[in-house]
XYZ file of C-alpha atoms in Angstrom:
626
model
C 0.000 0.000 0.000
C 2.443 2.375 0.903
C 4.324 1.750 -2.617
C 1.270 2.305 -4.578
C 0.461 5.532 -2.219
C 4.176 6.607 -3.354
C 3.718 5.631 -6.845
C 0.288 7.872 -7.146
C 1.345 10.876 -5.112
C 4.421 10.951 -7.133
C 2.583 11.072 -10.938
C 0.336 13.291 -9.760
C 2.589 15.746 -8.971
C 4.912 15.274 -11.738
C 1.812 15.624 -14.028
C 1.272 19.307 -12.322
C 4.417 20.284 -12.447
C 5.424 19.643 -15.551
C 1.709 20.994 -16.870
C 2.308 24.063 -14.734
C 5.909 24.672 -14.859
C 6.062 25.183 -18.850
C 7.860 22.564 -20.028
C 4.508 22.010 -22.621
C 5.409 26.071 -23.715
C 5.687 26.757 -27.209
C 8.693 29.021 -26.299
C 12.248 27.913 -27.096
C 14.023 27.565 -23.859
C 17.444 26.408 -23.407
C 18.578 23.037 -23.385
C 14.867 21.831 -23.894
C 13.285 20.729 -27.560
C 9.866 21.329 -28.688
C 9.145 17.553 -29.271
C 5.708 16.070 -29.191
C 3.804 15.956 -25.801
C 3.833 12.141 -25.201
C 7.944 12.160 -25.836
C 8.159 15.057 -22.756
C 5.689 12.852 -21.032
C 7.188 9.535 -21.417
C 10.592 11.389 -21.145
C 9.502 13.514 -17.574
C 7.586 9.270 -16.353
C 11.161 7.540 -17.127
C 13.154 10.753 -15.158
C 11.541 10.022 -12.193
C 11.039 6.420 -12.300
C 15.128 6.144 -12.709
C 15.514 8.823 -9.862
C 13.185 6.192 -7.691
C 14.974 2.947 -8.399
C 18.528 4.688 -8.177
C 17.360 6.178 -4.749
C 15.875 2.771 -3.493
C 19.329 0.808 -4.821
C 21.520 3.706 -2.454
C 18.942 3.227 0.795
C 19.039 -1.245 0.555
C 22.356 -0.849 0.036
C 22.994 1.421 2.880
C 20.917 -0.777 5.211
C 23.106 -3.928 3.840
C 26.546 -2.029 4.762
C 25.962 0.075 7.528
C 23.510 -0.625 9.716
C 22.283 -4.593 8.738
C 25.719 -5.929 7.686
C 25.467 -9.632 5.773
C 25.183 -12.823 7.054
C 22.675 -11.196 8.697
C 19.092 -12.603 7.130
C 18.383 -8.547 7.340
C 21.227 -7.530 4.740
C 20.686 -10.536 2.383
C 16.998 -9.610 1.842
C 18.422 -6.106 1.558
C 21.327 -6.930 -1.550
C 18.466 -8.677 -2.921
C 15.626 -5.975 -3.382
C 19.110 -3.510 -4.149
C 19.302 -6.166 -7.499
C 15.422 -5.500 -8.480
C 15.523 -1.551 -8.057
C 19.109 -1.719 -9.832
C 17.564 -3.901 -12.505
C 14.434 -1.497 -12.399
C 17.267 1.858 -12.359
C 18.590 0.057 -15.762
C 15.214 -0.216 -17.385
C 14.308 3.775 -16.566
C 17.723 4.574 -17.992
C 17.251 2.540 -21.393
C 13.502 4.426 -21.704
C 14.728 7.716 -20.547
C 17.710 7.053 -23.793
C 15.169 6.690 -25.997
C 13.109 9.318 -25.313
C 16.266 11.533 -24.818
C 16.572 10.501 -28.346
C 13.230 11.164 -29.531
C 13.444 14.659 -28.037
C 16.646 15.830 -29.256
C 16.058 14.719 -33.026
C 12.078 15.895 -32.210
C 10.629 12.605 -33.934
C 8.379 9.488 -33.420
C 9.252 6.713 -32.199
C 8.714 5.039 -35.933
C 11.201 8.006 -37.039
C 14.766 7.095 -34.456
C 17.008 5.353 -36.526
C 20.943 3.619 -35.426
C 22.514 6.861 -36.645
C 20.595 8.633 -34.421
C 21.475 6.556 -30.988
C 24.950 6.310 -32.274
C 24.973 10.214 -32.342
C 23.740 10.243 -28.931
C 25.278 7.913 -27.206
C 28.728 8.472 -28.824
C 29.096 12.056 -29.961
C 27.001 13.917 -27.461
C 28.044 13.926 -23.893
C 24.700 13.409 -22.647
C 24.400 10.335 -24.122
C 27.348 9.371 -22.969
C 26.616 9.970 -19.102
C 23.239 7.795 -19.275
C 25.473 5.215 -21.160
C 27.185 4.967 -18.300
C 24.810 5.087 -15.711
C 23.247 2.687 -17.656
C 26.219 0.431 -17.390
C 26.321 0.585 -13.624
C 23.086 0.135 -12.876
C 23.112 -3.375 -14.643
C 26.625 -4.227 -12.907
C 25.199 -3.276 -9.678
C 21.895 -5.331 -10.575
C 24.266 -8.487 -11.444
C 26.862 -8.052 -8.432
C 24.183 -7.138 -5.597
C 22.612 -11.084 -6.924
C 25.636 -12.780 -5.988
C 26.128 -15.446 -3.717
C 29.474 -13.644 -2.010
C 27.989 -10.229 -2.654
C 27.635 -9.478 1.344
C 31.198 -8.787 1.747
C 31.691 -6.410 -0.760
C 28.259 -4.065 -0.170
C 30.138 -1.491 0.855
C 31.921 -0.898 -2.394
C 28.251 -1.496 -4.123
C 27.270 1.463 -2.391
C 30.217 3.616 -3.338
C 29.313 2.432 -7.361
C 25.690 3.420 -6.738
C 26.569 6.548 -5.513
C 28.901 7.690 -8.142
C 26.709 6.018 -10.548
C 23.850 8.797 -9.747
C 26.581 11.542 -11.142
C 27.960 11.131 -14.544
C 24.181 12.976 -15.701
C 24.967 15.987 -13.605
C 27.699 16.740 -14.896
C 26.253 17.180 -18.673
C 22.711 18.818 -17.782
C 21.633 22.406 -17.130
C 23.632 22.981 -14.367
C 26.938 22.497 -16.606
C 26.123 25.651 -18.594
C 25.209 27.234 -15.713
C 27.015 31.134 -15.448
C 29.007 29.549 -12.347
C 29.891 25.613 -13.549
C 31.939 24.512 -10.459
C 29.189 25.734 -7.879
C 26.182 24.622 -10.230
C 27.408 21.264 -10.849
C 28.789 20.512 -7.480
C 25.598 21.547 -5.468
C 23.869 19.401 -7.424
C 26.022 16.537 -6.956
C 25.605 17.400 -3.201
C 21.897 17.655 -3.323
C 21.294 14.993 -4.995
C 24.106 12.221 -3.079
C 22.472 13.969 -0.062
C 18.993 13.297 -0.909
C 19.750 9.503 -2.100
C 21.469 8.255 1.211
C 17.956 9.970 3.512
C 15.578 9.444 1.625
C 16.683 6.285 0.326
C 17.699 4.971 4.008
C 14.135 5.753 5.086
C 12.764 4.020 3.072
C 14.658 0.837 3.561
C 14.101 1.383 7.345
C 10.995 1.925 7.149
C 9.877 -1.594 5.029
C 12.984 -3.537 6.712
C 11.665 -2.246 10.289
C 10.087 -4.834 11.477
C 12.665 -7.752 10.339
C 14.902 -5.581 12.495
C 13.088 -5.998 15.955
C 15.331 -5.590 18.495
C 18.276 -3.766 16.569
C 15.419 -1.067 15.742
C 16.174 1.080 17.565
C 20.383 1.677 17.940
C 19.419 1.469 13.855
C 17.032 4.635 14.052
C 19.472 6.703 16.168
C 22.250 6.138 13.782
C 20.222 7.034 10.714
C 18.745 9.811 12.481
C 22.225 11.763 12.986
C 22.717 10.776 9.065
C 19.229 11.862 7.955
C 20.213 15.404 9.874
C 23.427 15.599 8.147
C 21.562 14.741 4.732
C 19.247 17.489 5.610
C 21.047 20.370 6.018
C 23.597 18.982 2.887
C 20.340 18.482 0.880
C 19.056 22.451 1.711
C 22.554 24.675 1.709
C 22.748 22.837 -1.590
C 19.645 23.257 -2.874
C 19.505 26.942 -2.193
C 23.146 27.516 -3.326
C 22.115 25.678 -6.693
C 18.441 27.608 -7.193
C 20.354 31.152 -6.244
C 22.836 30.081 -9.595
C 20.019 29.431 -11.700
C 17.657 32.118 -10.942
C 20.364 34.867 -11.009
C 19.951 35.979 -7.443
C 16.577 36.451 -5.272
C 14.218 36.445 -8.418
C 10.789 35.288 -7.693
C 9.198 36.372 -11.224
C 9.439 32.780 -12.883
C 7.360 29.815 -13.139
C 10.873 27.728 -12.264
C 11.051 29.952 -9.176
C 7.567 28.919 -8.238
C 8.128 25.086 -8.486
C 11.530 26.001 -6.188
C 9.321 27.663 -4.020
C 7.410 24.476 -3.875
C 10.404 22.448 -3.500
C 11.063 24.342 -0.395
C 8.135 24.123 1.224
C 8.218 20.154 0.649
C 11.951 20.240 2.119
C 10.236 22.216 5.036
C 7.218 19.898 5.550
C 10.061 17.032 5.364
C 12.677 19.055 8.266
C 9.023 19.580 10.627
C 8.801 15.411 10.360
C 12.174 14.672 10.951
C 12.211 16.904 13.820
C 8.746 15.486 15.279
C 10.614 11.904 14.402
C 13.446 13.158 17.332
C 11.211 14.399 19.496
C 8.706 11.616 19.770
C 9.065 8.311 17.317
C 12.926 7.719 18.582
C 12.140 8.016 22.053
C 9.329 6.292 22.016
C 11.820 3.120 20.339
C 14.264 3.648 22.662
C 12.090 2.915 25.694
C 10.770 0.066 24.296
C 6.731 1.364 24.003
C 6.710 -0.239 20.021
C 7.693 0.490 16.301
C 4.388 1.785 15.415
C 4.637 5.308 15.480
C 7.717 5.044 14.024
C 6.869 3.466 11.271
C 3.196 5.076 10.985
C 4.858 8.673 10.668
C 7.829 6.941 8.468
C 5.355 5.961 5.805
C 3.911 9.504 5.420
C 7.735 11.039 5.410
C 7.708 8.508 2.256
C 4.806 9.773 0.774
C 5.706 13.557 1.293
C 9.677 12.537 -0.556
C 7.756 11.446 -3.442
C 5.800 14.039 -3.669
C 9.489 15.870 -3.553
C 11.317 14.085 -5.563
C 8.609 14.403 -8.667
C 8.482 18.196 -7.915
C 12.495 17.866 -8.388
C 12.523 15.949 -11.434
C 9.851 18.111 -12.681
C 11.587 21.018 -12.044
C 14.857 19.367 -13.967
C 11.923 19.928 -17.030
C 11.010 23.567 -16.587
C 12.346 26.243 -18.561
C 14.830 28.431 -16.331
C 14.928 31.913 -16.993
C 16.449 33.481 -19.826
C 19.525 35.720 -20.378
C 18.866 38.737 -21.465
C 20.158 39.981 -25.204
C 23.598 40.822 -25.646
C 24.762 40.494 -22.168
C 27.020 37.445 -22.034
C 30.520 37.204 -23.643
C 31.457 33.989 -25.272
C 34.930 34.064 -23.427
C 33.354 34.570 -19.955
C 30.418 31.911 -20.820
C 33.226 29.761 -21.563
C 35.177 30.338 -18.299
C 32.816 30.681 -16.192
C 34.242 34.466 -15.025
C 35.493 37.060 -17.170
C 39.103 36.849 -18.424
C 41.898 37.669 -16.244
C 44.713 40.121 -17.115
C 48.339 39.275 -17.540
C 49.587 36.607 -14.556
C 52.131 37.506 -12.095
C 52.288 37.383 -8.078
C 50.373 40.091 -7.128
C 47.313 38.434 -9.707
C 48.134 34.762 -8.287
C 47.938 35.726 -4.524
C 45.478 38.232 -4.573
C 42.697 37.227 -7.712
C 40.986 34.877 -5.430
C 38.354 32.176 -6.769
C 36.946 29.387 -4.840
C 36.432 26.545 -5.679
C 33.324 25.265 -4.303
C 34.355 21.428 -4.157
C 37.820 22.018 -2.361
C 36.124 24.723 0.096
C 33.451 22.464 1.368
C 36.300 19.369 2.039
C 38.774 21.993 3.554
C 36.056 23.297 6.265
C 34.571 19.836 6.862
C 38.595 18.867 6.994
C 39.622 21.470 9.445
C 36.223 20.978 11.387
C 36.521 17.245 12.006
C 40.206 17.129 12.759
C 39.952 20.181 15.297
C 37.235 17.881 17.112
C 39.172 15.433 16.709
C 42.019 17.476 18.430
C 39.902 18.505 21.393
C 38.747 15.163 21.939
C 41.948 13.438 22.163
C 43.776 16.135 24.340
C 47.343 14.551 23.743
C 47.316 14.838 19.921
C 50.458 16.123 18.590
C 51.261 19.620 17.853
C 53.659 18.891 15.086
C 50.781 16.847 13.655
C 47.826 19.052 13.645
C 50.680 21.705 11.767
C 51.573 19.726 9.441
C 47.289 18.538 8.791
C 46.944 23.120 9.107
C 49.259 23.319 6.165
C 48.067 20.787 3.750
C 44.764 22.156 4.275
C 46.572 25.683 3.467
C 48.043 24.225 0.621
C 44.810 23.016 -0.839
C 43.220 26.161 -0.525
C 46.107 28.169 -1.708
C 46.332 25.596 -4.848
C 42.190 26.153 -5.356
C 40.916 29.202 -3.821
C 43.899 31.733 -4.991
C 44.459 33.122 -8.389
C 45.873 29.975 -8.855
C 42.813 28.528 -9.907
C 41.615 31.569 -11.766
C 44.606 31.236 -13.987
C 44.570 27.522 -14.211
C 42.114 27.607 -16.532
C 43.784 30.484 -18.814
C 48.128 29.271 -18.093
C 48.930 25.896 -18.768
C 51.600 26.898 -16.571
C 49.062 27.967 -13.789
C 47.623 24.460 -14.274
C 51.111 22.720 -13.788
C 51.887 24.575 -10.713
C 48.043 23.618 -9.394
C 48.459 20.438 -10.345
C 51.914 20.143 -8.056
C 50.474 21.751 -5.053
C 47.518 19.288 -5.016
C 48.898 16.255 -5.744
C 52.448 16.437 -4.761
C 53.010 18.694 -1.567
C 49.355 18.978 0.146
C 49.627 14.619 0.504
C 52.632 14.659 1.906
C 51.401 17.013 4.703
C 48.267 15.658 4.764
C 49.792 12.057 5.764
C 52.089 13.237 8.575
C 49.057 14.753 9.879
C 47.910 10.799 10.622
C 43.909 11.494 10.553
C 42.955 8.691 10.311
C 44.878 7.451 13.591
C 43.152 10.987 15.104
C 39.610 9.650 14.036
C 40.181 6.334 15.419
C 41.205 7.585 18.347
C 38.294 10.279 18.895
C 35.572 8.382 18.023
C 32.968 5.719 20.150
C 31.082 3.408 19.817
C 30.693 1.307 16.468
C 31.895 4.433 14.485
C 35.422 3.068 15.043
C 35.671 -0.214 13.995
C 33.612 0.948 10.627
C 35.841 2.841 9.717
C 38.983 1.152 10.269
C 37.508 -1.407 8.169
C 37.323 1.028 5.953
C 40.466 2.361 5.926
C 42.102 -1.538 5.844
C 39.648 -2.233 2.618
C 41.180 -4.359 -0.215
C 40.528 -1.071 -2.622
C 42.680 1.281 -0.339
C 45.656 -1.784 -0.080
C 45.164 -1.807 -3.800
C 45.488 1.629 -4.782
C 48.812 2.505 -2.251
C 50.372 -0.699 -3.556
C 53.605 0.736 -4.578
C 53.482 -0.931 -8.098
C 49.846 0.725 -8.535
C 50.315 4.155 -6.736
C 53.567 4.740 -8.721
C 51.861 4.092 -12.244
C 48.970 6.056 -11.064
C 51.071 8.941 -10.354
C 53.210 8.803 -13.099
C 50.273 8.670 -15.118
C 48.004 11.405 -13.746
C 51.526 13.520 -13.886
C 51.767 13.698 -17.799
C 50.069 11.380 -19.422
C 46.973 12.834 -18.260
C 47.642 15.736 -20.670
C 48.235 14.355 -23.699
C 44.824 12.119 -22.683
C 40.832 13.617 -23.982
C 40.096 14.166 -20.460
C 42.381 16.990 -19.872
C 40.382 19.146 -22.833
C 37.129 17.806 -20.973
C 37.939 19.212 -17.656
C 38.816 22.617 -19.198
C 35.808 23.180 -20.631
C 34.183 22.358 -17.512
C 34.914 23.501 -14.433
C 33.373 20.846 -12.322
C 35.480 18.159 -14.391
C 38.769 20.106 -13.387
C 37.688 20.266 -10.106
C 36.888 16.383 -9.873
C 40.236 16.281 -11.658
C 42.160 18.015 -8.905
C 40.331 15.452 -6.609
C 41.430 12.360 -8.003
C 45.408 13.747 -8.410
C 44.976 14.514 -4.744
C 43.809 10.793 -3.953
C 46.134 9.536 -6.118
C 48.864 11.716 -4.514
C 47.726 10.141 -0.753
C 47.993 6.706 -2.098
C 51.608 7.159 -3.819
C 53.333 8.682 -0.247
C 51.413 7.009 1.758
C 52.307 3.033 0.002
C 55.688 4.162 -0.994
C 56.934 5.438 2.165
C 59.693 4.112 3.799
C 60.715 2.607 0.825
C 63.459 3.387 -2.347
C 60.718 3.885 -4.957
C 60.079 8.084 -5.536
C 63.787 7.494 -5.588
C 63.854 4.800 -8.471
C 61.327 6.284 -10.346
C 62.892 10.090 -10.701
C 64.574 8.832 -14.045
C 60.925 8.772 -15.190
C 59.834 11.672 -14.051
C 63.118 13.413 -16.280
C 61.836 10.853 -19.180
C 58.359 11.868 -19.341
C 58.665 15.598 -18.524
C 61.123 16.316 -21.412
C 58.698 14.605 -23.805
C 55.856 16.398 -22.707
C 58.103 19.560 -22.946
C 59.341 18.728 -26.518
C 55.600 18.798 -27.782
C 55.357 20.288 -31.097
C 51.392 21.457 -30.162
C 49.205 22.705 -28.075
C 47.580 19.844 -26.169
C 43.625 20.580 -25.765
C 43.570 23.417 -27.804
C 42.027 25.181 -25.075
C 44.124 28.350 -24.002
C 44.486 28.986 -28.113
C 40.598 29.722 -28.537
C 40.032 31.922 -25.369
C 42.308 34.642 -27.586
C 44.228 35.893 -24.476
C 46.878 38.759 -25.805
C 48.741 38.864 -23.007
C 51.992 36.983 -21.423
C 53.912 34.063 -23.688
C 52.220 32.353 -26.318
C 50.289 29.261 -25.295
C 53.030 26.943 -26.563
C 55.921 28.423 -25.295
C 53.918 28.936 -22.260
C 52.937 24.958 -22.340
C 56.943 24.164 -22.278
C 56.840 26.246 -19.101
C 54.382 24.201 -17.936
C 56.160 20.763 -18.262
C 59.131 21.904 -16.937
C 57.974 23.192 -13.246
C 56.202 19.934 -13.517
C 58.648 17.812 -13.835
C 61.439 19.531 -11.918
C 59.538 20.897 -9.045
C 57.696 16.891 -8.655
C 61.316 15.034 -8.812
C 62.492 17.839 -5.839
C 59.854 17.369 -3.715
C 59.539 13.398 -3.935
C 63.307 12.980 -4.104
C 63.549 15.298 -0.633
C 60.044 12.995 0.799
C 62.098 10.291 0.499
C 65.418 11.127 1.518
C 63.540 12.481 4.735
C 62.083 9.506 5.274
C 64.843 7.672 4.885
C 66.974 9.035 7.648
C 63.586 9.198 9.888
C 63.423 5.296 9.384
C 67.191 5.082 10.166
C 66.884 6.984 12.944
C 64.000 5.025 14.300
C 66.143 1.885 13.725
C 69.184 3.603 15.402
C 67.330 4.454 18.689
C 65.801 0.622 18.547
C 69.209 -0.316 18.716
C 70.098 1.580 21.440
C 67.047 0.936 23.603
C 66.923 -2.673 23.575
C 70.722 -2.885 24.253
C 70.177 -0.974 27.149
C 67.197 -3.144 28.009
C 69.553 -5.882 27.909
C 72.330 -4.277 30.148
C 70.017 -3.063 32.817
C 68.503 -6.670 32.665
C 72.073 -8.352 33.237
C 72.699 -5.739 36.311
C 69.243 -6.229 37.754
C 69.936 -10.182 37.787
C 73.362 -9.585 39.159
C 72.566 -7.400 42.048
C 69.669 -9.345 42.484
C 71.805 -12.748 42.871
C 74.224 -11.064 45.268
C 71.736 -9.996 47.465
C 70.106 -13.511 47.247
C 73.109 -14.929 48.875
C 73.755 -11.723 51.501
C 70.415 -12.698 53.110
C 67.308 -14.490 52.279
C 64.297 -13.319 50.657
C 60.763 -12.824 52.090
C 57.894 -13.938 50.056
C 56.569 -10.443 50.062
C 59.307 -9.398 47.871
C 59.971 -8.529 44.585
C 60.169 -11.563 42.497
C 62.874 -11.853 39.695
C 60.744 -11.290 37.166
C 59.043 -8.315 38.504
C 61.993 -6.955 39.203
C 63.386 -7.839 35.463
């Protein structure tokens, strides 16, 4: 009953806001066809049925590896209806291609022809991201079936997750006037609104196989569901204020956001009557009722949300007005900078919206963190202070203005990221600071985390150094590297990954000879990339800049402070470490000879005085006194 209730509430109001919110207009608006009404129907009914099944796949799988781990009979049921919404996720996704198709190419179905899929699905970005999504959904339908499948939910949940964003990153929000901050509240809003709403709804139809385990289950998804909450309306807001323009209330898209809004408030007034009453009331053991009874009509009230959001994803936004955008800024996101120098790179500040939210949730945690352990290191919370420093130097300076205009801007980001912040990162140990800060079954999940088979993987020496040497040059020379400069949240996902990538390399090579065995590499693949007769992406030719060296020469620049300033800083890691470990070994040494002395005096004063006078039995024993 309640999935039918869902079901109905949720095409209702899909079919009034997409009736009222203009996508049936006869106005051009961007990004949106004029195709026939039952393709923006059919097209609007897929949208949402996808958003449903990938949102139930994210909340089973949740349940199966957080808070119902397999064998339990709990998590198997759970892995189980994850495989029918995934295999339900993949059917929305092949529907939703086809009437993507239909609508871009404004024909019948009778009318699509191959040419026409192979243009969307190959040439078109679009069609590539549902392609993908696509593929994961029916990898995550197959693997969630498996026997063995329990002890690997945890990376099924990571694919579903980053299986809900490859769309994002090609829609509206991509051509948005800001692209990082577009794109990357929307990646938040929706990640944030998959893991509550999706969890709720797991807990709410798995509540009663969960009986006694109820309610420790509840609290824990209650502190997520807050987090989700707050994640889901900062980003929601940041991402309307983008694609309104500012406070502009004159729209039929800023009516169904206004609607949104209320629904999000109606939703925070439940969740707060939920801690007030329903959790309690578990926790002293009165029943699951009301839990459940007030968790069925939170369902109802998120499907009613989540059509108003994928009916909103179909509403014309408002319109630029004539003559007031310039193809260089469109393309940049911001206007273009004058000529570089240090004054420009330390004092042209743009943030990146990606970095800035990790920094503050980095520097948050690991000061509680701090303040919970007492006896943390000060060297160690300095060294954690100046990665952090480094990151936002490397993304929130005119660094990251000009990364997108200097190649060599972009080499010296790229070093800053993914060569000095992990090193300081990693001496700041956070992990060991989390483990030690938190309680109760927060602790051993994640060390299990952090001890995964993925993580040994990726900081495998072998792996981490090809990764490295890899996202060093040969990601330049590679399509992604024009991708991510035409996009801003694709660089910024970029800087991500050569961060992680950076953490893995230090932290599985160190102690060891390889950054020192692989520097001949580093000179091998620099100077080619230096000696490159063109300039890779094409990129910083078409933005016309008439400033500064040309892009070529400027390119060679580019290389070289790659190269050179990466072999410094690894070979000086590793020579560091190197006398650290020796060190450590040196003062072993020491200590357990001196272990061994004072043992050999101990026994010998003890035996003299063992044949001065006889022991009582209240004293010291030998090997007490060892």
């Amino acid at each position: 009953m309640l999935a039918i209730g869902a079901v109905a509430t949720g095409l209702v109001v899909l079919a009034l806001v997409v009736r009222l919110g203009g996508a049936f207009s006869e106005t051009a608006a961007p990004g949106l066809s004029q195709a026939g009404a039952l393709t923006k129907v059919g097209l609007s009914v897929a949208k949402l049925g996808g958003n449903a099944a990938a949102v139930l796949t994210v909340g089973w799988l949740l349940v199966a590896a957080v808070f119902a781990r397999p064998p339990s009979p709990v998590g198997r049921r759970c892995l189980r209806a994850a495989s029918l919404t995934a295999l339900a996720w993949a059917l929305c996704t092949l529907a939703l291609i086809v009437f993507t198709a239909l609508d871009l190419f404004g024909t019948g179905i009778g009318g699509l022809t191959g040419n026409m899929m192979r243009t969307l699905l190959i040439e078109l970005p679009q069609g590539r991201a549902l392609l993908m999504t696509l593929a994961a959904a029916v990898a995550l339908a197959v693997a969630a079936s498996l026997p063995r499948a329990g002890g690997g939910s945890g990376y099924l949940l990571a694919g579903a997750l980053a299986a809900l964003l490859p769309p994002l990153f090609t829609g509206h929000a991509s051509s948005a006037s800001y692209h990082s901050l577009a794109v990357y509240s929307l990646v938040a809003h929706v990640l944030g609104v998959a893991l509550w709403i999706g969890g709720l709804v797991a807990l709410v139809t798995a509540g009663p196989a969960l009986r006694d385990r109820l309610p420790r289950t509840v609290r824990r998804y209650s502190t997520l569901a807050l987090v989700s909450f707050i994640v889901v309306g900062a980003s929601g807001a940041a991402n309307a204020w983008v694609r309104l323009g500012g406070f502009d209330l004159g729209s039929r898209y800023a009516m169904v956001v206004v609607a949104k809004i209320a629904a999000l408030g109606v939703l925070g007034g439940l969740g707060w009557w939920h801690r007030r009453s329903t959790i309690p009331a578990l926790r002293d053991g009165t029943g699951a009722r009301p839990f459940l009874r007030l968790g069925a009509a939170e369902v109802l009230i998120m499907a009613a949300t989540m059509a108003i959001a994928t009916g909103l994803s179909r509403t014309p936004p408002p319109e630029n007005a004539p003559d007031t955008l310039d193809v260089t800024e469109l393309r940049l996101g911001y206007p273009l900078p004058g000529p570089a120098g240090t004054g420009p790179y330390l004092l042209d500040w743009w943030i990146d919206p990606l970095f800035f939210a990790l920094i503050a949730a980095g520097a948050v945690l690991y000061g509680v963190g701090v303040v919970r352990v007492r006896d943390w290191p000060w060297q160690r919370s300095a060294a954690w202070t100046a990665g952090l420093a480094v990151v936002l130097l490397a993304t929130g300076s005119g660094i990251s203005r000009y990364s997108m205009v200097l190649f060599s801007a972009h080499a010296i980001q790229h070093v800053l990221v993914g060569v000095l912040a992990p090193l300081l990162l990693l001496y700041g140990a956070p992990v060991r600071l989390a483990l030690r800060a938190m309680r109760g079954e927060s602790a051993p999940l994640l060390a299990a985390a952090a001890n995964c088979r993925g993580i040994r993987l990726l900081a495998h020496p072998v792996v981490a150094s090809a990764l490295f040497l890899l996202s060093l040059y040969a990601f330049y020379t590679s399509p992604p590297f024009a991708a991510s400069l035409s996009n801003h949240a694709l660089h910024s996902l970029a800087m991500l990954c050569f961060l992680v990538i950076g953490l893995a390399y230090f932290h599985g090579t160190a102690g060891t000879l390889v950054p020192l065995a692989v520097l001949p590499l580093h000179a091998i693949a620099g100077i080619a990339l230096m000696r490159e007769g063109t300039v890779l992406g094409s990129w910083f030719e078409e933005l016309g800049r008439g400033w500064g060296a040309s892009p070529l020469d400027d390119q060679r620049l580019g290389a070289l402070l790659l190269w050179t300033v990466t072999a410094a800083i690894t070979a000086a890691a590793a020579v560091a470490q190197e006398l650290y470990w020796r060190g450590r070994r040196s003062t072993t040494r020491l200590s357990a000879s001196t272990t061994v002395g004072s043992y050999s005096a101990a026994e010998s004063s003890l035996s003299l005085s063992s044949t001065a006078a006889p022991r009582s039995r209240s004293g010291d024993s030998p090997t007490r006194s060892s």
